[in-house]
Coordinates of C-alpha atoms in Angstrom, one line a residue:
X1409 CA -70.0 61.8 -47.8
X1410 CA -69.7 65.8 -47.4
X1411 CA -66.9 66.9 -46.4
X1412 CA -66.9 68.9 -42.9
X1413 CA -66.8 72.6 -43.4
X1414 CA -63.7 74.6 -43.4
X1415 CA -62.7 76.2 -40.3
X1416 CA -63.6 79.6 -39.1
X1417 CA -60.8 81.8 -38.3
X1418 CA -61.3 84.1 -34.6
X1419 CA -59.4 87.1 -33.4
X1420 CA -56.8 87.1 -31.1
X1421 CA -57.9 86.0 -27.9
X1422 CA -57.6 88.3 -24.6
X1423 CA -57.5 85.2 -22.2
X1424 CA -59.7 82.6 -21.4
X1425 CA -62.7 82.6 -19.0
X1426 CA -65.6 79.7 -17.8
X1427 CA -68.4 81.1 -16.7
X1428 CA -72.4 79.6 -15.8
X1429 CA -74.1 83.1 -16.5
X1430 CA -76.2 81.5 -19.4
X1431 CA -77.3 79.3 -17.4
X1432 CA -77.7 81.2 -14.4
X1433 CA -79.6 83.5 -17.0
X1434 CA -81.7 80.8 -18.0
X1435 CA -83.1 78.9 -15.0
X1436 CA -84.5 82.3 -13.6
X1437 CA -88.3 82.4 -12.9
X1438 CA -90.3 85.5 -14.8
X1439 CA -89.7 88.5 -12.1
X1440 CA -90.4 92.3 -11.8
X1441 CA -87.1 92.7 -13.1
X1442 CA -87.4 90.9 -16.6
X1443 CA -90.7 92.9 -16.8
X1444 CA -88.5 95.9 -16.6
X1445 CA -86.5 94.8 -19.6
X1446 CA -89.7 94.1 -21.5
X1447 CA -91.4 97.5 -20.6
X1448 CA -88.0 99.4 -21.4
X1449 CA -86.7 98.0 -24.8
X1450 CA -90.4 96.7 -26.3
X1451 CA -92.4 99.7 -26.0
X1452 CA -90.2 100.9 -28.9
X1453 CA -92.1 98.7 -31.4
X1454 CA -95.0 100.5 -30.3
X1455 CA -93.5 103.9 -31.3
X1456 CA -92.8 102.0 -34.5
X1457 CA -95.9 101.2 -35.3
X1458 CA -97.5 104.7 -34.7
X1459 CA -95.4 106.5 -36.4
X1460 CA -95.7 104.2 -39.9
X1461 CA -99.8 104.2 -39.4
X1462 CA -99.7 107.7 -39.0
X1463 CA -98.1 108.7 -41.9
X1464 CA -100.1 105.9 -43.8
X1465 CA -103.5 107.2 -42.2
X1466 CA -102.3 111.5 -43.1
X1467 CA -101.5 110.6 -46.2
X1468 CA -104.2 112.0 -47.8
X1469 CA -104.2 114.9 -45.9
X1470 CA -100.7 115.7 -46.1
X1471 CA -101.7 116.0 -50.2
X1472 CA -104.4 118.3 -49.6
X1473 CA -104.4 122.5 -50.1
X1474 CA -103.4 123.8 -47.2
X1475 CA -101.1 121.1 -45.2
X1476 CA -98.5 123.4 -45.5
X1477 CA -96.8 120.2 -47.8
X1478 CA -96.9 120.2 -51.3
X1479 CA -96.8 116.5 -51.7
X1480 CA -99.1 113.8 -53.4
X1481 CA -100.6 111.2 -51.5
X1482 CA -98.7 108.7 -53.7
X1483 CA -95.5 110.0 -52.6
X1484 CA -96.7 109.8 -48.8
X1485 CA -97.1 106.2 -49.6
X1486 CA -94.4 105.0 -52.0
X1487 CA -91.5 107.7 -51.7
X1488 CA -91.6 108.5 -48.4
X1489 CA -92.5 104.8 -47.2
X1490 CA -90.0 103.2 -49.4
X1491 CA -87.2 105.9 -47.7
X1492 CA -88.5 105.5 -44.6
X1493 CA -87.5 101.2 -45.1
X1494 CA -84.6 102.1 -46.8
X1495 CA -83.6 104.4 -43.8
X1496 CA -84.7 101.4 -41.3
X1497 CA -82.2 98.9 -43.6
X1498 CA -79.4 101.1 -43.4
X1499 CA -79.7 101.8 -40.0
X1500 CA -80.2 98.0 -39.0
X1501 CA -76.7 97.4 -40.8
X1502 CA -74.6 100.3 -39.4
X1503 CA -76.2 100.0 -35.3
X1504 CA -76.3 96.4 -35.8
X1505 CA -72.4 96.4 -36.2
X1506 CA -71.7 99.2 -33.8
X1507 CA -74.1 96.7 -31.2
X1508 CA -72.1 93.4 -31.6
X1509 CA -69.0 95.9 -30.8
X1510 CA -69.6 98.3 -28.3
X1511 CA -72.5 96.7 -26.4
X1512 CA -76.4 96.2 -26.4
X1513 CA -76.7 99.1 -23.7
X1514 CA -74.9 102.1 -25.6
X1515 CA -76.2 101.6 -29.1
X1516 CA -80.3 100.9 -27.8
X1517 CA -80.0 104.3 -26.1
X1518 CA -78.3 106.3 -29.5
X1519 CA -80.8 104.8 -31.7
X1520 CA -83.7 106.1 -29.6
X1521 CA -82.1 109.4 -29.3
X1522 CA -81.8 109.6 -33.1
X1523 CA -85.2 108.2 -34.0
X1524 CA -86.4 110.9 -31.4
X1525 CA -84.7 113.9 -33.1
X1526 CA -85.4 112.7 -36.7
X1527 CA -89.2 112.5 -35.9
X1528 CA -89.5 115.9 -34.2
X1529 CA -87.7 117.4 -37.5
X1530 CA -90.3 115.8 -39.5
X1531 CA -93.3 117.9 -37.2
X1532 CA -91.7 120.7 -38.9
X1533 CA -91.5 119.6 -42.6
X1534 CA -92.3 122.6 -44.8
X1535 CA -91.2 121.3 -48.2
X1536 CA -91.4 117.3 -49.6
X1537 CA -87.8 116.9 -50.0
X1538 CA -87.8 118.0 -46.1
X1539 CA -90.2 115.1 -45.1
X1540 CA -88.5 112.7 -47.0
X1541 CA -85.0 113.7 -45.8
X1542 CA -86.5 113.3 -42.1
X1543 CA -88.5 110.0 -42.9
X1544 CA -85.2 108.4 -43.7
X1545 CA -83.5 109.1 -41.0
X1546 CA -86.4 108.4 -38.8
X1547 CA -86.4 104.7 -40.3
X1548 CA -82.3 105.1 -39.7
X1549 CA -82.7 105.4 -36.0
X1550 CA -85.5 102.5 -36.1
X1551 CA -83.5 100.2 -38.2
X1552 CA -80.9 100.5 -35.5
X1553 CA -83.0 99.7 -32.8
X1554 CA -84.4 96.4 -34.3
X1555 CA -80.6 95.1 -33.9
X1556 CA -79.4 96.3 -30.5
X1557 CA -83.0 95.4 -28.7
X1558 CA -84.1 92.4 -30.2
X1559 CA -80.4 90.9 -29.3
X1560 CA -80.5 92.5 -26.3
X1561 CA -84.0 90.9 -25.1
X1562 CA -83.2 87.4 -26.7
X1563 CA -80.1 87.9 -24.0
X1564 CA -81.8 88.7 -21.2
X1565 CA -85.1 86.5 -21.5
X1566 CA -84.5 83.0 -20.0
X1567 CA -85.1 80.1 -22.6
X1568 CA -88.6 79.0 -21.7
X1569 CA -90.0 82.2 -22.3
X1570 CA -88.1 83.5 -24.9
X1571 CA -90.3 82.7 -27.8
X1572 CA -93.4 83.7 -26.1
X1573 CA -91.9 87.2 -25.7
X1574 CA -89.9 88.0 -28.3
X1575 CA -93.4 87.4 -30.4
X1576 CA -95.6 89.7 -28.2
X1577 CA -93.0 92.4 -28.2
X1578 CA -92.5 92.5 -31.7
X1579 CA -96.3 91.9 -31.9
X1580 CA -96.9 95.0 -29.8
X1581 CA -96.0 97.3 -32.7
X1582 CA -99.4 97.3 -33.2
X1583 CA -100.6 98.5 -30.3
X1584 CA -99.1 101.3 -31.5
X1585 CA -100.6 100.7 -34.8
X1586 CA -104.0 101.3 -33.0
X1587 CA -103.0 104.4 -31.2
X1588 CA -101.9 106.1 -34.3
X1589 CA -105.1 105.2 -36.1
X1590 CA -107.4 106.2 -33.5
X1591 CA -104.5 109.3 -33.0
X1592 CA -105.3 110.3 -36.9
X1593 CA -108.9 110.4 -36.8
X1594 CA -109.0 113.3 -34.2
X1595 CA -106.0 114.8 -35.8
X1596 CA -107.6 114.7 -39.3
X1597 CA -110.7 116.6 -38.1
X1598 CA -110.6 120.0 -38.5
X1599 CA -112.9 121.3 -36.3
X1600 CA -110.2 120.4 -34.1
X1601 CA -107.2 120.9 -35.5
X1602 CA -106.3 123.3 -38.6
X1603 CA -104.8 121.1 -41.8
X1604 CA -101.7 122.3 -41.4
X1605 CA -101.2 121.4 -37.5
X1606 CA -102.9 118.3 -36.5
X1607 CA -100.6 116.2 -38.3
X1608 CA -97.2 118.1 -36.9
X1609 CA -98.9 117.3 -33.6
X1610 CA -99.2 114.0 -33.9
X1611 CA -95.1 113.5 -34.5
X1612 CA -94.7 115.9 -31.5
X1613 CA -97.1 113.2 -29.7
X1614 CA -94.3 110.4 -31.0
X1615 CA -91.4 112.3 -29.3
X1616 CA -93.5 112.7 -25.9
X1617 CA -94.1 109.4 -25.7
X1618 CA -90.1 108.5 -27.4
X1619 CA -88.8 110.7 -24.2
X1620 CA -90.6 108.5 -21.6
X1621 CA -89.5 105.0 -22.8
X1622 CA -85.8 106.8 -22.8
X1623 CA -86.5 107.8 -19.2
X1624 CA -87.4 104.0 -18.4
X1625 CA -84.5 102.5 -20.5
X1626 CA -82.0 104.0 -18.5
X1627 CA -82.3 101.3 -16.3
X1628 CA -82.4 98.4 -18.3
X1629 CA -78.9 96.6 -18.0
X1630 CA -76.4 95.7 -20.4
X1631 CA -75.9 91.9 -21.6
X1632 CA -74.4 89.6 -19.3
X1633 CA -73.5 87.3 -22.4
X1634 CA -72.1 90.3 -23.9
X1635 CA -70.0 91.5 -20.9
X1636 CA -68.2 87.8 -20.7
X1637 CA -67.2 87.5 -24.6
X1638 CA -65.6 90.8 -24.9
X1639 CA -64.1 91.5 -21.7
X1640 CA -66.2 91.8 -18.6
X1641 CA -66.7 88.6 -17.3
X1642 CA -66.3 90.2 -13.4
X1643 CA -68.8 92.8 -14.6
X1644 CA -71.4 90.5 -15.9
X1645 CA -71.0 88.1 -12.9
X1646 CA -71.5 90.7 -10.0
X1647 CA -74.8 91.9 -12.7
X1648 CA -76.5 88.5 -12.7
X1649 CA -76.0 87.8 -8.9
X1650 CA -77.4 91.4 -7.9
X1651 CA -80.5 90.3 -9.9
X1652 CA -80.3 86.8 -8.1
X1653 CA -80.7 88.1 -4.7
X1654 CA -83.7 90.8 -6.2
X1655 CA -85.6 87.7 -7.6
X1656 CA -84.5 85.8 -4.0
X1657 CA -86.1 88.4 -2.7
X1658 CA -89.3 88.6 -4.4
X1659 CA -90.1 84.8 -4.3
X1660 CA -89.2 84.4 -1.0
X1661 CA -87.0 81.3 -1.6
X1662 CA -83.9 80.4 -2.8
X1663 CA -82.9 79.8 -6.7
X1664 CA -82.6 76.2 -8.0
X1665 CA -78.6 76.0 -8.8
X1666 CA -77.6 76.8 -12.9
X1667 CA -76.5 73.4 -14.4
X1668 CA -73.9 74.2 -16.7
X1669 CA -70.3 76.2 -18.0
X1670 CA -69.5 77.4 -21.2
X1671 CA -65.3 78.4 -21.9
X1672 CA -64.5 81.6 -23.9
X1673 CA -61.9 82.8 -25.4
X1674 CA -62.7 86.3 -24.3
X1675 CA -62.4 89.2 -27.3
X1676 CA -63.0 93.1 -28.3
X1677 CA -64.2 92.7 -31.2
X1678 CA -65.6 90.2 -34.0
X1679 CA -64.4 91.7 -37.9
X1680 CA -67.7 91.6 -40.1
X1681 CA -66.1 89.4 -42.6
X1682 CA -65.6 86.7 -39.6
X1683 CA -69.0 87.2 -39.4
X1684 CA -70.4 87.1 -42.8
X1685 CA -68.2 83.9 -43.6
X1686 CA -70.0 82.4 -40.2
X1687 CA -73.9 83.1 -41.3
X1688 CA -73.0 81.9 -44.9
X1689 CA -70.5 78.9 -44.7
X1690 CA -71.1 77.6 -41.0
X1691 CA -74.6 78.0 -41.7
X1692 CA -75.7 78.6 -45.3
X1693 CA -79.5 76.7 -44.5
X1694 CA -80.1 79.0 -41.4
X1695 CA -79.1 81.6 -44.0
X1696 CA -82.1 80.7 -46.5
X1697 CA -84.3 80.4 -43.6
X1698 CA -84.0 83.8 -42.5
X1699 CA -83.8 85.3 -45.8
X1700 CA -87.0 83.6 -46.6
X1701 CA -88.9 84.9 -43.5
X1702 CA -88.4 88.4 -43.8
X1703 CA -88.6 88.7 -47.5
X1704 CA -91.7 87.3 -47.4
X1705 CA -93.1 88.9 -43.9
X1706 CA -91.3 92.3 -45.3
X1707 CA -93.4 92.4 -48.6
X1708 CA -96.3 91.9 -47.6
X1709 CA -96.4 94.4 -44.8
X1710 CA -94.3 97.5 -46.1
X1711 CA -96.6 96.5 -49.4
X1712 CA -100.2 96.1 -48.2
X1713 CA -100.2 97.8 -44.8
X1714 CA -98.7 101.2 -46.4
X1715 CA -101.9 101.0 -48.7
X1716 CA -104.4 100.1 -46.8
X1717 CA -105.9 103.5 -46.6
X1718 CA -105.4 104.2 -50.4
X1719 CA -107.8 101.3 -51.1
X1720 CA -110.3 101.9 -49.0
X1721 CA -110.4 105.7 -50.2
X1722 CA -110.2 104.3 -54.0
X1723 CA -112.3 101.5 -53.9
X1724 CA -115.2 101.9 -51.0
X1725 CA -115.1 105.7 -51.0
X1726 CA -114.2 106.1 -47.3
X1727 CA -113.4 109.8 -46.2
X1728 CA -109.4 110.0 -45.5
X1729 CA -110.8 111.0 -42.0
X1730 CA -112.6 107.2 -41.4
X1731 CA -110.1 105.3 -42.2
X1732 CA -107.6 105.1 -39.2
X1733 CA -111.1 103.3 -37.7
X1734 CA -110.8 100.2 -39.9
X1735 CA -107.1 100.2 -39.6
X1736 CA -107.6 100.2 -35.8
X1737 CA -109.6 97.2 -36.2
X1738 CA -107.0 95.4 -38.2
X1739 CA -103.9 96.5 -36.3
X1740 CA -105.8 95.1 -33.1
X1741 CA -106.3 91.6 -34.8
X1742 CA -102.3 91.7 -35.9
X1743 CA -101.7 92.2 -31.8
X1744 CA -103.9 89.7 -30.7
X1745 CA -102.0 87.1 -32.7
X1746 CA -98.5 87.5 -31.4
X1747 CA -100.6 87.3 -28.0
X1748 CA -102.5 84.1 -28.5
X1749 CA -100.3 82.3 -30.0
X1750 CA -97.3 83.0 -28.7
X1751 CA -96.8 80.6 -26.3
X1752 CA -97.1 77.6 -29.0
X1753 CA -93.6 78.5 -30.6
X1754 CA -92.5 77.6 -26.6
X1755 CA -94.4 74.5 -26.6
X1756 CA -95.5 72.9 -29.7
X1757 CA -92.4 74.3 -31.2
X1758 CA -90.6 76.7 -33.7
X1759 CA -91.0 75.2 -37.1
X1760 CA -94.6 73.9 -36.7
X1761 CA -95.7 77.2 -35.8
X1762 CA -93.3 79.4 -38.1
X1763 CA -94.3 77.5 -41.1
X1764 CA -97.9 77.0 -40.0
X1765 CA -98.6 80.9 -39.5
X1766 CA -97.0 81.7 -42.6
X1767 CA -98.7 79.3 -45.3
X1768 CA -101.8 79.5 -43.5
X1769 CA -101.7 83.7 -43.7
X1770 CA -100.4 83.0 -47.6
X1771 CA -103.8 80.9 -48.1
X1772 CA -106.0 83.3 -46.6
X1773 CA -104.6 86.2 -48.6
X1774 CA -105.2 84.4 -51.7
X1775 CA -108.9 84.1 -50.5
X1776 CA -109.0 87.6 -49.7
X1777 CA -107.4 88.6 -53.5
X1778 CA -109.8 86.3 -54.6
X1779 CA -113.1 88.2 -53.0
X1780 CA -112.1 91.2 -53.7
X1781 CA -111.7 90.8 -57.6
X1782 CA -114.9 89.0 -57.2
X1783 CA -116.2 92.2 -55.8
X1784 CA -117.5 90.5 -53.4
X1785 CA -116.3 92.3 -50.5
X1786 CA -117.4 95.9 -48.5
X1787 CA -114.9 98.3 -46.6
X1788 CA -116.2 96.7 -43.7
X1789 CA -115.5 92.9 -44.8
X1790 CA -112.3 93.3 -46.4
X1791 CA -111.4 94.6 -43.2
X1792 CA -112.9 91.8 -41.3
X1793 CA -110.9 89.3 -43.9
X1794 CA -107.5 91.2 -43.3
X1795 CA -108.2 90.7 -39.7
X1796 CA -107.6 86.9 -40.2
X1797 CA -105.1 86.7 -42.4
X1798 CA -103.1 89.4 -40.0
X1799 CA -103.7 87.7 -36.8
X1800 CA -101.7 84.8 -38.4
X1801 CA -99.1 86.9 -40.4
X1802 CA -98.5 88.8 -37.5
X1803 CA -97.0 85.8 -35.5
X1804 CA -95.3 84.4 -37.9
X1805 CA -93.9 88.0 -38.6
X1806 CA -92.5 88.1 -35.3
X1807 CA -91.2 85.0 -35.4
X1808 CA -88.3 86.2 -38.6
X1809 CA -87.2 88.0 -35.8
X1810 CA -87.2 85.9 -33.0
X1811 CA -85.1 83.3 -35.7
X1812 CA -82.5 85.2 -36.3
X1813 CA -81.5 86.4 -33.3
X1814 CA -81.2 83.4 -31.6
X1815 CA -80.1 80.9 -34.4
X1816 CA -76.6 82.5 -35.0
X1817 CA -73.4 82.3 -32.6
X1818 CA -73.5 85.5 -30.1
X1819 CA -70.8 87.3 -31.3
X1820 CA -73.2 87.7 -34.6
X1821 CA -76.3 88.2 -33.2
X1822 CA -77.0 91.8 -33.4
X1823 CA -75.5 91.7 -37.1
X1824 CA -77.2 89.0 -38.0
X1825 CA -80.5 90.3 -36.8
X1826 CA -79.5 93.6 -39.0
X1827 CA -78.8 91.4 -41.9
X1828 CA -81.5 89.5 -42.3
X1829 CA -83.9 92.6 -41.6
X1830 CA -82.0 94.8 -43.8
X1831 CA -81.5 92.5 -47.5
X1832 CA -85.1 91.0 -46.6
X1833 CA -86.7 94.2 -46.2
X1834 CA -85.3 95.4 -49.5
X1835 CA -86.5 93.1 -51.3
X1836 CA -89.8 93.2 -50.3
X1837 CA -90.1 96.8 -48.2
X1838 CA -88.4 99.1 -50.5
X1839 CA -90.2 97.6 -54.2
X1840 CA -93.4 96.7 -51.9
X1841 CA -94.6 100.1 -51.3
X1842 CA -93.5 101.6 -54.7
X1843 CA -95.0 99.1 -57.1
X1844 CA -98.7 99.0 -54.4
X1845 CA -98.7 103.2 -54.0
X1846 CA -98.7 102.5 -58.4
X1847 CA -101.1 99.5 -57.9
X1848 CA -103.7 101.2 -55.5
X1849 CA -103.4 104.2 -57.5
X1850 CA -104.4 102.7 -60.5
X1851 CA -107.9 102.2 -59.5
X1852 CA -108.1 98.8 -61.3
X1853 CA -109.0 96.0 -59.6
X1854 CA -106.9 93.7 -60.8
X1855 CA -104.1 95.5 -59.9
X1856 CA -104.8 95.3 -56.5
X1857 CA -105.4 91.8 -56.8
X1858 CA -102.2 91.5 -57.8
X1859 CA -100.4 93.3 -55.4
X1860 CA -102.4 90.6 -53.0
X1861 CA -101.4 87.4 -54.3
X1862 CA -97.9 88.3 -54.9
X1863 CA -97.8 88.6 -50.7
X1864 CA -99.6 85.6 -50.3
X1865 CA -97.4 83.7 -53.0
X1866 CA -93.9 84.9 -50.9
X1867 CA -95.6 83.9 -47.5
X1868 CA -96.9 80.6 -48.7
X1869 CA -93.1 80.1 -50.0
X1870 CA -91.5 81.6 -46.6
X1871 CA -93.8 78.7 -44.8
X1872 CA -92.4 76.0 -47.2
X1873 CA -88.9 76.9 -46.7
X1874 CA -89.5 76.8 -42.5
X1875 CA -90.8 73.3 -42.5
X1876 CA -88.0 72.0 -43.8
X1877 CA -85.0 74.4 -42.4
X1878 CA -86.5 75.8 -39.8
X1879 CA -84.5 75.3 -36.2
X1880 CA -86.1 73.7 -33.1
X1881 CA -84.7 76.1 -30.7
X1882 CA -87.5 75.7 -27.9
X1883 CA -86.4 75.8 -24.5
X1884 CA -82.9 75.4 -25.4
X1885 CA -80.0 78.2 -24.1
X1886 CA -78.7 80.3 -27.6
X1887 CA -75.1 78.9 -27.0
X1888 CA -77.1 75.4 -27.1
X1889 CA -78.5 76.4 -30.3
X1890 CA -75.0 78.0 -32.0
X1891 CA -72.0 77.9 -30.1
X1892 CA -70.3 81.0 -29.5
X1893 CA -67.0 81.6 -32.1
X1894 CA -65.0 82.3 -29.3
X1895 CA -65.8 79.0 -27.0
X1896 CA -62.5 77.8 -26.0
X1897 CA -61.0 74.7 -27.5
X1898 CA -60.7 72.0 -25.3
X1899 CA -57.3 71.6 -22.7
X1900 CA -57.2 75.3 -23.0
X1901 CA -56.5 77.3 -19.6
X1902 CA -59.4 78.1 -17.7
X1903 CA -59.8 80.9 -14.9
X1904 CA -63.6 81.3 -13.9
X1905 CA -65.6 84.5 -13.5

């Protein structure tokens, strides 16, 4: 027989409170105000994903005589890829600490501002070391925001739709992915734009479009569940009833009462060694899961996707000006996934469709890998082939995230997110697009091939590990799925908020 786990220890409380706000979160029907929250912290991703095809798509061009850069395209897409990640790791790690501390609200607003600033400083690189300082600390300010906003929207989002958008926002990074592909191919001609502008313009675009979202998130509350654990029970109660009586309002007809209390031992703050010893010995397999998922979703993205460009250039002799068309193409198939399938992780469940979209994206890769050596395959149809196996990687991508953030107690959440992101997409985001800039480089086939079934292998693995530890958290609240550290022992004074 095992032997029940040891205890973990919890801060000083700060008095104990009972509240229903999950609940009351929970039972909500989808409103104008949760698309609010959707529109203000996931447009981000889509900022995300123009600013890394951009730089993958001006890579090229950024190595050319007269960008102003004297940089190699192989340093567009290893160095200052693999800093870019590195900047995104360290940033998830540091925010995602701050976040579980001071609040969702505060740290989603400083890690747009910094991601804004860093990215303007980049439009006016005039020296590698220069863009590389400013690609970090671009990724810093991104890394950050993974934490505070996907913790922030699994908190807000009641628990029958949760899944389905958590996916499509993280999906919608490529919606961005298309902007910046289609963005590149007027930037990269030059009867438009001179070599050394076009591509400072399209950062300056990023900020433009970074400064709106800010405007719009400015509105976007903090976390009810947040409030109550550290402090402001009062201040999350009178939050959720002002949106009660907005939803009232908009249905015309009164809300179905919240089934449900939870006790907490309301605290400040949560140490990060109460929170490492609470991901690793309260729940080591939840541990593996998530490490799994984004090590293999990390490596084959940051890898591949950072490359794309190089390979077609290399091997199908497409003009560094074309290719932001068959990204476009690709990075609309990842989108559509996240769309279509969505709604399955809500209703045929999390670890069918987790482990499903991963092996099935692993096998298809290996088909791909396989073609390709064969050379068997055109620009056109490896495109067509990496549409497939992306429309199913792309879900299951969005799904590491979606795990992690809601398979942990609260008080971890944001960290755990930050994590998980941050040691996965080292392992596989740093060394992905270092060893594939070398691969792609190469011009040899077989390396390429390579590079393609060492992402499938990890996916196919990632899929394995899901069907047997992945958590069925459909429909069910987050405290359902881990109790918060600081619910209240039982016969423990209550006073209700």
């Amino acid at each position: 027989m095992t032997p029940p786990a040891a205890p973990v220890p919890v801060p000083a409380s700060m008095g104990t409170v009972t509240t229903s706000v999950p609940s009351r979160l929970d039972r909500l029907p989808w409103s104008r105000w949760h698309w609010m929250i959707v529109i203000g912290l996931g447009t981000v991703w889509i900022l995300d994903g123009l600013e890394v095809t951009t730089v993958g798509n001006i890579a090229s061009r950024l190595s050319e005589d007269g960008s102003g850069l004297s940089i190699s395209s192989a340093q567009v897409t290893g160095v200052a890829a693999a800093l870019y990640v590195a900047g995104a790791c360290a940033g998830a790690l540091f925010f995602g600490w701050l976040t579980d501390r001071y609040g969702r609200k505060k740290l989603f607003m400083v890690t747009l501002v910094v991601y804004l600033a860093a990215t303007a400083m980049t439009a006016l690189s005039f020296d590698a070391w220069w863009f590389f300082t400013f690609r970090f600390l671009t990724g810093f300010g991104i890394g950050g925001e993974y934490a505070a906003i996907n913790s922030a929207i699994d908190e807000l989002i009641p628990a029958k739709f949760r899944g389905r958008v958590d996916l499509i926002i993280n999906g919608s990074y490529w919606l961005g992915a298309v902007g910046g592909a289609l963005l590149s191919i007027v930037m990269l001609n030059t009867d438009i734009f001179p070599k050394d502008l076009g591509w400072r313009l399209t950062f300056a675009l990023g900020v433009v479009l970074g400064l709106v979202v800010l405007l719009v998130r400015r509105h976007v509350p903090e976390s009810p569940r947040w409030q109550f654990i550290h402090g402001r029970g009062e201040e999350a109660d009178e939050l959720v009833a002002s949106v009660e009586r907005d939803i009232e309002r908009e249905k015309g007809r009164p809300l179905p009462p919240a089934e449900g209390e939870i006790t907490i031992e309301q605290r400040k703050s949560i140490g990060f060694g109460l929170i490492a010893r609470t991901v690793f010995r309260r729940y080591p397999k939840r541990a593996v899961l998530g490490l799994s998922l984004f090590i293999g979703q990390a490596f084959l993205y940051n890898a591949i996707t950072f490359g794309f460009g190089a390979i077609l250039t290399t091997f199908y002799d497409v003009p560094s000006g074309g290719t932001g068309y068959y990204f476009a193409v690709i990075a609309a198939g990842n989108f559509i996934g996240p769309l279509l399938l969505g709604k399955l992780f809500d209703t045929v469940g999390r670890k069918v469709m987790i482990s499903s979209t991963y092996v099935l994206s692993g096998l298809l890769l290996f088909g791909t890998a396989w073609l390709f050596g064969q050379g068997s395959l055109t620009a056109a149809s490896l495109t067509a082939c990496w549409c497939v196996v992306l429309f199913f990687a792309s879900a299951g991508a969005s799904s590491a995230y979606l795990t992690v953030s809601e398979i942990f107690p609260m008080e971890t959440r944001a960290m755990a997110i930050a994590f998980f992101y941050a040691l996965g997409t080292a392992a596989g985001g740093i060394s992905g697009p270092l060893v594939f800039a070398d691969l792609t480089a190469s011009g040899v086939v077989g390396d390429t091939v390579l590079a393609f079934q060492i992402g499938a292998a990890l996916m196919c693995a990632a899929g394995l590990v899901a069907a047997f530890l992945a958590v069925d958290a459909e429909g069910r609240s987050l405290e359902d799925i881990a109790a918060p550290l600081s619910t209240a022992s039982s016969g423990t004074s209550r006073k209700t908020a």
